[in-house]
CSV table of C-alpha atoms and ligand atoms in Angstrom, one decimal:
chain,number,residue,atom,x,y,z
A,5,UNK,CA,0.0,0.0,0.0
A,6,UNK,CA,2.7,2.3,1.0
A,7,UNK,CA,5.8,2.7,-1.0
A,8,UNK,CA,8.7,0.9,0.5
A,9,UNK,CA,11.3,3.5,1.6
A,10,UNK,CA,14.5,2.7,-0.6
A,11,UNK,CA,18.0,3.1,1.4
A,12,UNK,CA,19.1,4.9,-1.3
A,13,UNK,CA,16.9,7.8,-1.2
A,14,UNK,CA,17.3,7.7,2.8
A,15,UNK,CA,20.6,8.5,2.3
A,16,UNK,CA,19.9,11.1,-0.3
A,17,UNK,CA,17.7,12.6,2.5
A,18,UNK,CA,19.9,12.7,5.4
A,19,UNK,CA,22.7,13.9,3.3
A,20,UNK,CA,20.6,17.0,2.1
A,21,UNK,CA,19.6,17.9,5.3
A,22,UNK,CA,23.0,18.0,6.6
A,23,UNK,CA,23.8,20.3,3.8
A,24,UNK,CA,20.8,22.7,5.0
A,25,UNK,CA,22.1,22.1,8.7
A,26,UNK,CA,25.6,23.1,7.3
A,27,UNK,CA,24.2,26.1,5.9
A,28,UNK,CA,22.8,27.1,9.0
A,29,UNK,CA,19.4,26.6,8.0
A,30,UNK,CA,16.6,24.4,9.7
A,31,UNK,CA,15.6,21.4,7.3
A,32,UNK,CA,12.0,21.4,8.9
A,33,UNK,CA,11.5,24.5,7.2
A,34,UNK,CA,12.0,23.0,4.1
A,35,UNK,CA,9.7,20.0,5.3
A,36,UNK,CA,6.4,22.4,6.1
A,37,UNK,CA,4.0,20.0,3.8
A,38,UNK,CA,2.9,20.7,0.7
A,39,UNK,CA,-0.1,19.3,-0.2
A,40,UNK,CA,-1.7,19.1,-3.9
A,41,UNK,CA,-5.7,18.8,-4.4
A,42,UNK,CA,-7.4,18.0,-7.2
A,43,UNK,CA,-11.0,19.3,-6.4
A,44,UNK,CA,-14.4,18.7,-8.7
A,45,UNK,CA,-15.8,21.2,-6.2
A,46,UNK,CA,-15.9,24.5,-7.6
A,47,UNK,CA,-12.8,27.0,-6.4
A,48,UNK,CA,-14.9,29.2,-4.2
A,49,UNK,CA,-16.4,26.9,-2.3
A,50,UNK,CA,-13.3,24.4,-1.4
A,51,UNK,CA,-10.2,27.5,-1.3
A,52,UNK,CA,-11.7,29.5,1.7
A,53,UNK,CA,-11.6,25.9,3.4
A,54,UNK,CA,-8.4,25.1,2.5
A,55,UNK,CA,-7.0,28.5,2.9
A,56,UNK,CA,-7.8,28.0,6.6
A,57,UNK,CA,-6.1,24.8,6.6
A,58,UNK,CA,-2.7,26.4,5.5
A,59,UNK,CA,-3.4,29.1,8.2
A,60,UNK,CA,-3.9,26.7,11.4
A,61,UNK,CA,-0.7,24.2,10.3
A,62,UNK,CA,1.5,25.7,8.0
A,63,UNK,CA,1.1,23.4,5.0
A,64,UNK,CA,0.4,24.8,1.6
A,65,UNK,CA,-2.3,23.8,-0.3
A,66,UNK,CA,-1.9,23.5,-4.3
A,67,UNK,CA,-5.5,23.0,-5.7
A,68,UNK,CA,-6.5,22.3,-9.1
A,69,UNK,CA,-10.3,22.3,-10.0
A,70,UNK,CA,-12.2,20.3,-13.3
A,71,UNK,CA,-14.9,18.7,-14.0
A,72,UNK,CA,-14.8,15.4,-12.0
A,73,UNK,CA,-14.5,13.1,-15.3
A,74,UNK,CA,-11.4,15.1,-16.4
A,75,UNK,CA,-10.0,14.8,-13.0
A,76,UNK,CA,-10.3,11.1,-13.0
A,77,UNK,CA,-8.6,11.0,-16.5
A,78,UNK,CA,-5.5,13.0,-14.9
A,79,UNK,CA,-5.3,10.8,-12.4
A,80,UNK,CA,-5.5,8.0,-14.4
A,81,UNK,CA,-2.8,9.2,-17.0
A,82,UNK,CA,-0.4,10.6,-14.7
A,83,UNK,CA,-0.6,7.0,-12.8
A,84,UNK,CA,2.8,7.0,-10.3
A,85,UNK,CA,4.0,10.1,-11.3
A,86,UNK,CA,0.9,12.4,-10.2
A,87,UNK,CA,1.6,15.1,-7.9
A,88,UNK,CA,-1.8,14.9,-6.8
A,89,UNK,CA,-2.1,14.1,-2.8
A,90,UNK,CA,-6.3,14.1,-2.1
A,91,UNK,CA,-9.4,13.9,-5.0
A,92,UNK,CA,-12.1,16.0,-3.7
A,93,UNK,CA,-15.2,15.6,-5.6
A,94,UNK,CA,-19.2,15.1,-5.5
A,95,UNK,CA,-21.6,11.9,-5.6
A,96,UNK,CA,-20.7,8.7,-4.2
A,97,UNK,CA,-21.2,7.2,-8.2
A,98,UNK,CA,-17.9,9.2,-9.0
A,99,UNK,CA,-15.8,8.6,-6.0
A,100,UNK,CA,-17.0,4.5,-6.8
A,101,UNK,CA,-15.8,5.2,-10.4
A,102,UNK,CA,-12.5,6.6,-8.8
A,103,UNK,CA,-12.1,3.2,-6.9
A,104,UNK,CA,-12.7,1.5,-9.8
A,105,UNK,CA,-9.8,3.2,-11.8
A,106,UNK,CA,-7.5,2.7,-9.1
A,107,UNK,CA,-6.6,6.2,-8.1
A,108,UNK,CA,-7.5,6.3,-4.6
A,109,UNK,CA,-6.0,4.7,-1.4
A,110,UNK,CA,-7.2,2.7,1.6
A,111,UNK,CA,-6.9,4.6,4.6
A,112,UNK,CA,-7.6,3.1,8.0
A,113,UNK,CA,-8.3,6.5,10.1
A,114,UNK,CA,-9.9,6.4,13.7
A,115,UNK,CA,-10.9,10.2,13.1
A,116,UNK,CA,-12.3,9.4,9.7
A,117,UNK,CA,-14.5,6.2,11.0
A,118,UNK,CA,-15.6,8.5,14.2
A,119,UNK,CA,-16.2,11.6,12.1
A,120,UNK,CA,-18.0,10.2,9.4
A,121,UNK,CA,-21.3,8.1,9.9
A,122,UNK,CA,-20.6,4.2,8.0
A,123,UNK,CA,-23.2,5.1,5.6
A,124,UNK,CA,-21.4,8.0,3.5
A,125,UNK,CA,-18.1,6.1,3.7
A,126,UNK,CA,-16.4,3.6,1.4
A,127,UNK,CA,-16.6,0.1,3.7
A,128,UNK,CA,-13.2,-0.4,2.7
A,129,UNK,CA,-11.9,3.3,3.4
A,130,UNK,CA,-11.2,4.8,-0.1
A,131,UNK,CA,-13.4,7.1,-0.1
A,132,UNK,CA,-15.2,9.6,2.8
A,133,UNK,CA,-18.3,11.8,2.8
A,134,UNK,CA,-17.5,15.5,4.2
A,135,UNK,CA,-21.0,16.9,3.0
A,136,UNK,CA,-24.2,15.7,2.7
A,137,UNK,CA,-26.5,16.9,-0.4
A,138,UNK,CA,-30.2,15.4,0.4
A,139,UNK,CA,-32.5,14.4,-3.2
A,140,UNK,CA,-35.6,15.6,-2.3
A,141,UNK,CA,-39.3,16.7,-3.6
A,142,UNK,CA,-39.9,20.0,-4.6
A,143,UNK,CA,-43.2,20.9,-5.0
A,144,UNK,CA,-45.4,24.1,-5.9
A,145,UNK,CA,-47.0,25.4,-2.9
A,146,UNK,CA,-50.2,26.9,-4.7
A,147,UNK,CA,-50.9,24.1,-6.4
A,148,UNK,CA,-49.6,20.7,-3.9
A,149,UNK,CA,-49.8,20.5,0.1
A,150,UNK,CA,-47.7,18.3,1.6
A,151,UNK,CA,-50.3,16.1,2.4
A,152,UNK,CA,-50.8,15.1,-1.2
A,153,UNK,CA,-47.3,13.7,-1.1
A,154,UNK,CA,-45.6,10.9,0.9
A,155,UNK,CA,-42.6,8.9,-1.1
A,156,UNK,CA,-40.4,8.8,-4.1
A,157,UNK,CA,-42.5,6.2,-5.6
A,158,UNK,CA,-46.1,7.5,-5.2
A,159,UNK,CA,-44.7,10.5,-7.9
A,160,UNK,CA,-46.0,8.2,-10.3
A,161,UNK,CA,-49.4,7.9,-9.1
A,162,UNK,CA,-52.3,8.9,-11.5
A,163,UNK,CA,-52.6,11.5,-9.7
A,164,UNK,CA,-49.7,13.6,-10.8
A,165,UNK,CA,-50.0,12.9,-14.2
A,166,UNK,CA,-48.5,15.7,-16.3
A,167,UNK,CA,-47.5,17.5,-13.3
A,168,UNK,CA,-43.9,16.3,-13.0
A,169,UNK,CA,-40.8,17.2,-13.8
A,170,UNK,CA,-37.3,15.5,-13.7
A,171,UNK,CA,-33.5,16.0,-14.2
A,172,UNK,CA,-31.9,13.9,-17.1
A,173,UNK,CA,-30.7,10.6,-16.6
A,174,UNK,CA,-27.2,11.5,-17.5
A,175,UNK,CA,-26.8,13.4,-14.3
A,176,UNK,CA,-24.5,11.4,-11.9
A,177,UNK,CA,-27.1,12.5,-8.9
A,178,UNK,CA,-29.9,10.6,-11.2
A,179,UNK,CA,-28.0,7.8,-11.7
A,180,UNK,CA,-26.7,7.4,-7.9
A,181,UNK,CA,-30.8,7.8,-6.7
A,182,UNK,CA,-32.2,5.0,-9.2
A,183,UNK,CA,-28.9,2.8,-8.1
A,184,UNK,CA,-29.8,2.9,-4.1
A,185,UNK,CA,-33.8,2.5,-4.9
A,186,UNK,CA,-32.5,-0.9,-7.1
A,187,UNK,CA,-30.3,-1.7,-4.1
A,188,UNK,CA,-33.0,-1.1,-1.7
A,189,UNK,CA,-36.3,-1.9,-3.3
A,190,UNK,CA,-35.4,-4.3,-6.0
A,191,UNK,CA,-34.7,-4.4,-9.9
A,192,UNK,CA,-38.4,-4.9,-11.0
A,193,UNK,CA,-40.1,-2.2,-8.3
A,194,UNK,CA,-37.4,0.4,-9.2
A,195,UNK,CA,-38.1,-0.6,-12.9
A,196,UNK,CA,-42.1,0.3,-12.8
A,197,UNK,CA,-41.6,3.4,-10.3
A,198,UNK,CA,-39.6,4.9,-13.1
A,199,UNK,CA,-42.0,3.6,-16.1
A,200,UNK,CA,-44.5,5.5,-14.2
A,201,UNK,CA,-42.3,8.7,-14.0
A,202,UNK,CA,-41.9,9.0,-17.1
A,203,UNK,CA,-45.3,8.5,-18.0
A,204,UNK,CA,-46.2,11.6,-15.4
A,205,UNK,CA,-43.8,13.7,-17.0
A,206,UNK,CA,-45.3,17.3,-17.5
A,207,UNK,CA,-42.2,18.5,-20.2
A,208,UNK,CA,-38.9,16.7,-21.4
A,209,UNK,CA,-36.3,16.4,-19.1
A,210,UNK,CA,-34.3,19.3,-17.8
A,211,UNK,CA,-30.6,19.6,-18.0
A,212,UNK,CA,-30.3,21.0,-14.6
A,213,UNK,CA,-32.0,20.8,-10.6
A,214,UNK,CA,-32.4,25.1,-10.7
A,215,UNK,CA,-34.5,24.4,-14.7
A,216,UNK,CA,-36.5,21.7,-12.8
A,217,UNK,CA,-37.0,24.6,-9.8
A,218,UNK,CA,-38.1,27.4,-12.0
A,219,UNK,CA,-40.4,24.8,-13.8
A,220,UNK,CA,-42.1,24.5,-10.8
A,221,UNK,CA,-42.4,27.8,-9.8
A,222,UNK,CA,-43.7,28.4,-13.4
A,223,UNK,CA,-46.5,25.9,-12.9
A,224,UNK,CA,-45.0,24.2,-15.8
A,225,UNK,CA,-45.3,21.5,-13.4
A,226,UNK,CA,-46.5,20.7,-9.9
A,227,UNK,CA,-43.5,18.8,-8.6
A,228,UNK,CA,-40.0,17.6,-9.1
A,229,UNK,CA,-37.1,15.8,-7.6
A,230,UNK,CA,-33.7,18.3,-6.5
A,231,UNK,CA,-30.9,18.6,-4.4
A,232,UNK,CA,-31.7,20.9,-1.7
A,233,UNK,CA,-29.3,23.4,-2.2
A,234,UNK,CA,-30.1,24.9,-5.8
A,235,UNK,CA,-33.9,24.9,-3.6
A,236,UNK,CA,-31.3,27.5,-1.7
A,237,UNK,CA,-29.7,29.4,-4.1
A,238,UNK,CA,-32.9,29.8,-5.8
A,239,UNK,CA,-35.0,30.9,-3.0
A,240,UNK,CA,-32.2,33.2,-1.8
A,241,UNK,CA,-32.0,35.6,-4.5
A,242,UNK,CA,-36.1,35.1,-5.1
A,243,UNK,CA,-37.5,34.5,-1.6
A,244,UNK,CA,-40.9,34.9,-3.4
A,245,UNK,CA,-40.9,31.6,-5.4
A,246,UNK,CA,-43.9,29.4,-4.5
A,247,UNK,CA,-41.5,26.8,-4.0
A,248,UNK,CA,-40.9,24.3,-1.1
A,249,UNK,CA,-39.1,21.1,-0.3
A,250,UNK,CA,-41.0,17.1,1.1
A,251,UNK,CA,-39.2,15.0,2.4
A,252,UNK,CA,-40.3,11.5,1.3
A,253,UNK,CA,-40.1,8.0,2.6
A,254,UNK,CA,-40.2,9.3,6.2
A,255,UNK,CA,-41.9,5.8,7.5
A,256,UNK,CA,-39.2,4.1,5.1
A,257,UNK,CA,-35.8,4.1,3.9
A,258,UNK,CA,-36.1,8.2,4.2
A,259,UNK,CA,-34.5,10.7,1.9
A,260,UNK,CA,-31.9,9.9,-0.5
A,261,UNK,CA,-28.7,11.4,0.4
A,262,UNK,CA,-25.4,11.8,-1.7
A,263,UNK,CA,-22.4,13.4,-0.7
A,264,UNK,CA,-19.7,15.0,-1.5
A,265,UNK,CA,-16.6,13.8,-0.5
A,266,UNK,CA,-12.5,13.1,-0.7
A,267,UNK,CA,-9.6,10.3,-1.0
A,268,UNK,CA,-6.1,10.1,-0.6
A,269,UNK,CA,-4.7,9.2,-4.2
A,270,UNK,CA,-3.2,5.9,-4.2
A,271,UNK,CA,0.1,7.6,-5.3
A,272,UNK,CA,1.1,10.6,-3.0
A,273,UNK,CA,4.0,10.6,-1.3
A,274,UNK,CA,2.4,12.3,1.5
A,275,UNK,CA,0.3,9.9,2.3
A,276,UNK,CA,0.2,10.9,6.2
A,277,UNK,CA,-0.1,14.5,5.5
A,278,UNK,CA,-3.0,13.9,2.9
A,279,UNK,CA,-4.9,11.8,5.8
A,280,UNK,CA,-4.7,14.7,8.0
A,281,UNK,CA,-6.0,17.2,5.8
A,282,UNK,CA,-8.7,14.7,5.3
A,283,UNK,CA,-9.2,13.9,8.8
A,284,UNK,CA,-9.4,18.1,9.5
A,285,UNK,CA,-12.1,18.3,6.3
A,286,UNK,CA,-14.3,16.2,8.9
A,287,UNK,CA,-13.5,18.0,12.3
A,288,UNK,CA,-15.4,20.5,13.9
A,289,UNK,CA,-13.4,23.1,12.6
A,290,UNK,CA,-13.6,22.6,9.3
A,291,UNK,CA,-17.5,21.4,9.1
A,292,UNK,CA,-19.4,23.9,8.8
A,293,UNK,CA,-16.8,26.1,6.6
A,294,UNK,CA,-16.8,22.9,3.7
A,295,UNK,CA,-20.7,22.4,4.4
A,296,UNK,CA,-22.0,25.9,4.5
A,297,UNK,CA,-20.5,27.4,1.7
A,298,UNK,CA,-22.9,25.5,-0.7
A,299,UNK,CA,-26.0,25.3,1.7
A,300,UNK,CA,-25.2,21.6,2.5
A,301,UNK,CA,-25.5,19.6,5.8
A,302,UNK,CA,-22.4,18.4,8.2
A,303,UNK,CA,-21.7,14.4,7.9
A,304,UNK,CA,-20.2,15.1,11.3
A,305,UNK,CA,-23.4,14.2,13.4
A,306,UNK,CA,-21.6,16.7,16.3
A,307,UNK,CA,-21.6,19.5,13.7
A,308,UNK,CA,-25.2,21.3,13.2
A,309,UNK,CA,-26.0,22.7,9.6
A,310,UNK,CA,-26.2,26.3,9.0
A,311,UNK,CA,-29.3,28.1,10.5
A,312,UNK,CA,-31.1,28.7,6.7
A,313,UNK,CA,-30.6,25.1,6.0
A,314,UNK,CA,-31.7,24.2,9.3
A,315,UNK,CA,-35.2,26.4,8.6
A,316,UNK,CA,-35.7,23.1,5.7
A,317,UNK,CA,-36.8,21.2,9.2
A,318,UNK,CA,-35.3,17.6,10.0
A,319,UNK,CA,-36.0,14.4,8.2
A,320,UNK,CA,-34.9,10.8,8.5
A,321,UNK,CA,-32.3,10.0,6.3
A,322,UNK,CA,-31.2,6.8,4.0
A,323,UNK,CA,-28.6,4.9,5.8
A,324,UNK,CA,-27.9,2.5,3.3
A,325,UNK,CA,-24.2,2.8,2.3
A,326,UNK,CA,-23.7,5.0,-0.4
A,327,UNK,CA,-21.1,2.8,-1.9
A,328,UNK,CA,-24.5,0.8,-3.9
A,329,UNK,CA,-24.9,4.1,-5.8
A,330,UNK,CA,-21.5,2.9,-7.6
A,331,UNK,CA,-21.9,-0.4,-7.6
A,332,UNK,CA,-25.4,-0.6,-9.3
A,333,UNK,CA,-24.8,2.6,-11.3
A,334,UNK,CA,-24.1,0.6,-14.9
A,335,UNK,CA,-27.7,-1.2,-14.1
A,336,UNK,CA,-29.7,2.2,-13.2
A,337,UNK,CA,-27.9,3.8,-16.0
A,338,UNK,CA,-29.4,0.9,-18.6
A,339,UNK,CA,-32.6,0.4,-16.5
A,340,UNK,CA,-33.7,4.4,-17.1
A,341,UNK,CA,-32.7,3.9,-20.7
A,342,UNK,CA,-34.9,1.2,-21.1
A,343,UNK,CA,-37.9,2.6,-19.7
A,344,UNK,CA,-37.8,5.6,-21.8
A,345,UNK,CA,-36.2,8.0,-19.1
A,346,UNK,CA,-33.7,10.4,-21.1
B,300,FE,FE1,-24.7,20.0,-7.9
């Protein structure tokens, strides 16, 4: 796992730091960490965070941001010689894909297990959740009490026919919600539930959560599936929308939940530095700074979300461990193509 110290290098090591010692200078300056991230989070939300970091301990952070596909790529191409120390990205489906391409290392970290519930953490320590993004109903408030709804599935009821609106399948968050409900409720169930979507569907499918939003608040439609914070962006810079959030499944599974979340690469060389940064993402500290910034809730359970998400109210979340979203997400991404869901 770890890369086997060679003498050689050991004695490269010793004899530049009695050089620096020579030279009257301290090696450990020359030691403060540097740490490189490659982030699929956008810059302003993850640099204030990691800005703080390099404040409280000294290390510099290098941070490169992409699309999380590209970053994978990277990773992939630059193999050994990457200079990448941590992946930061969203949805459990792409930290699974990361896994999958061999990028990412196994980490065994007290702080990590204690910090992070087991359900939005890879069971074998890849990957870790440091966010939580719930994938909720939206609905119209002049049109749809909350009484009319209850779960996921009954969205495909008669009675909401041409009155919903969806997301494209080719989203990752899509793709991660259909591959916990066949995890959870079965191939055949998940199979009609989204037959039934489709066949409720008020306009074609929207290329983003905010189009699905204004939708909605357009009474193109009655309700729709989003992550809660484009529900906050939106309703911050038009407090007026007749919009508000459901949470489903409440006497079920509860609400899907995704994450976003981080890995130490399988080939820094700071492997120990890299695990602290991680393990700080998921402290107190650092909690509410990584959550806040984009209107998403702490995956430390000792951390509390930020007051305006906190208005949202509580609900019961899915526990099941996130990991399913990568492991069944080739059989939701053919299951939605076969039942017609673009
Ligand atoms: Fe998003």
């Amino acid at each position: 796992m770890f890369a086997v110290v060679r003498p050689r290098f050991v004695r490269i090591a010793l004899l530049i730091s009695l050089v620096l010692i020579s030279f009257g200078l301290n090696p450990a300056l020359f030691a403060a960490e540097e740490l490189v991230v490659y982030s699929a989070r956008k810059e302003h939300l993850i640099k204030p965070v990691l800005d703080r970091y390099t404040e409280e301990t000294g290390t510099r952070i290098i941070l490169l941001t992409d699309k999380a596909a590209t970053l994978l790529v990277r990773l992939k191409a630059e193999g050994p010689n990457t200079p990448a120390d941590l992946l930061i990205t969203v949805d459990a489906g792409n930290l699974w894909q990361a896994v999958e391409q061999g990028v990412l290392l196994q980490v065994n970290s007290e702080i990590l297990k204690e910090n992070v519930p087991r359900h939005l953490r890879d069971p074998q320590g890849h990957w870790f959740g440091l966010s939580i993004r719930a994938r909720t109903i939206v609905y119209n408030t002049e049109k749809v009490k909350p009484s009319d709804l209850s779960t996921y599935e009954a969205l495909g009821d008669a009675v909401w026919e041409n009155r919903l609106c969806l997301r494209t399948s080719k989203k990752v968050y899509n793709q991660s919600l259909v591959a916990m409900m066949i995890a959870e409720i079965g191939q055949e169930k998940t199979e009609r539930i989204i037959k039934s979507w489709i066949n409720n569907l008020a306009a074609a499918v929207f290329s983003s959560d905010t189009k699905v939003l204004e939708a909605i608040a357009a009474g193109q439609c009655d309700v729709g599936i989003v992550n809660t914070y484009y529900f906050g962006r939106l309703l911050r810079k038009k407090p007026d929308l007749p919009l508000a959030l459901f949470w489903p499944n409440q006497d079920g599974r509860g609400v899907h939940v995704n994450i976003s979340g981080a890995g130490v690469t399988k080939h820094s060389k700071k492997t120990n530095a890299a695990t602290a940064l991680l393990e700080w993402l998921s402290s107190k500290d650092a909690q509410n700074l990584f959550a806040d910034s984009n209107m998403e809730y702490p995956v430390n359970p000792k951390v509390k979300p930020a007051s305006e998400v906190a208005a949202w109210g509580t609900f019961k979340q899915d526990e099941n461990n996130l990991a399913k979203a990568g492991t069944r997400q080739k059989e939701a991404i053919r299951l939605m193509d076969r039942m017609g869901y673009e």
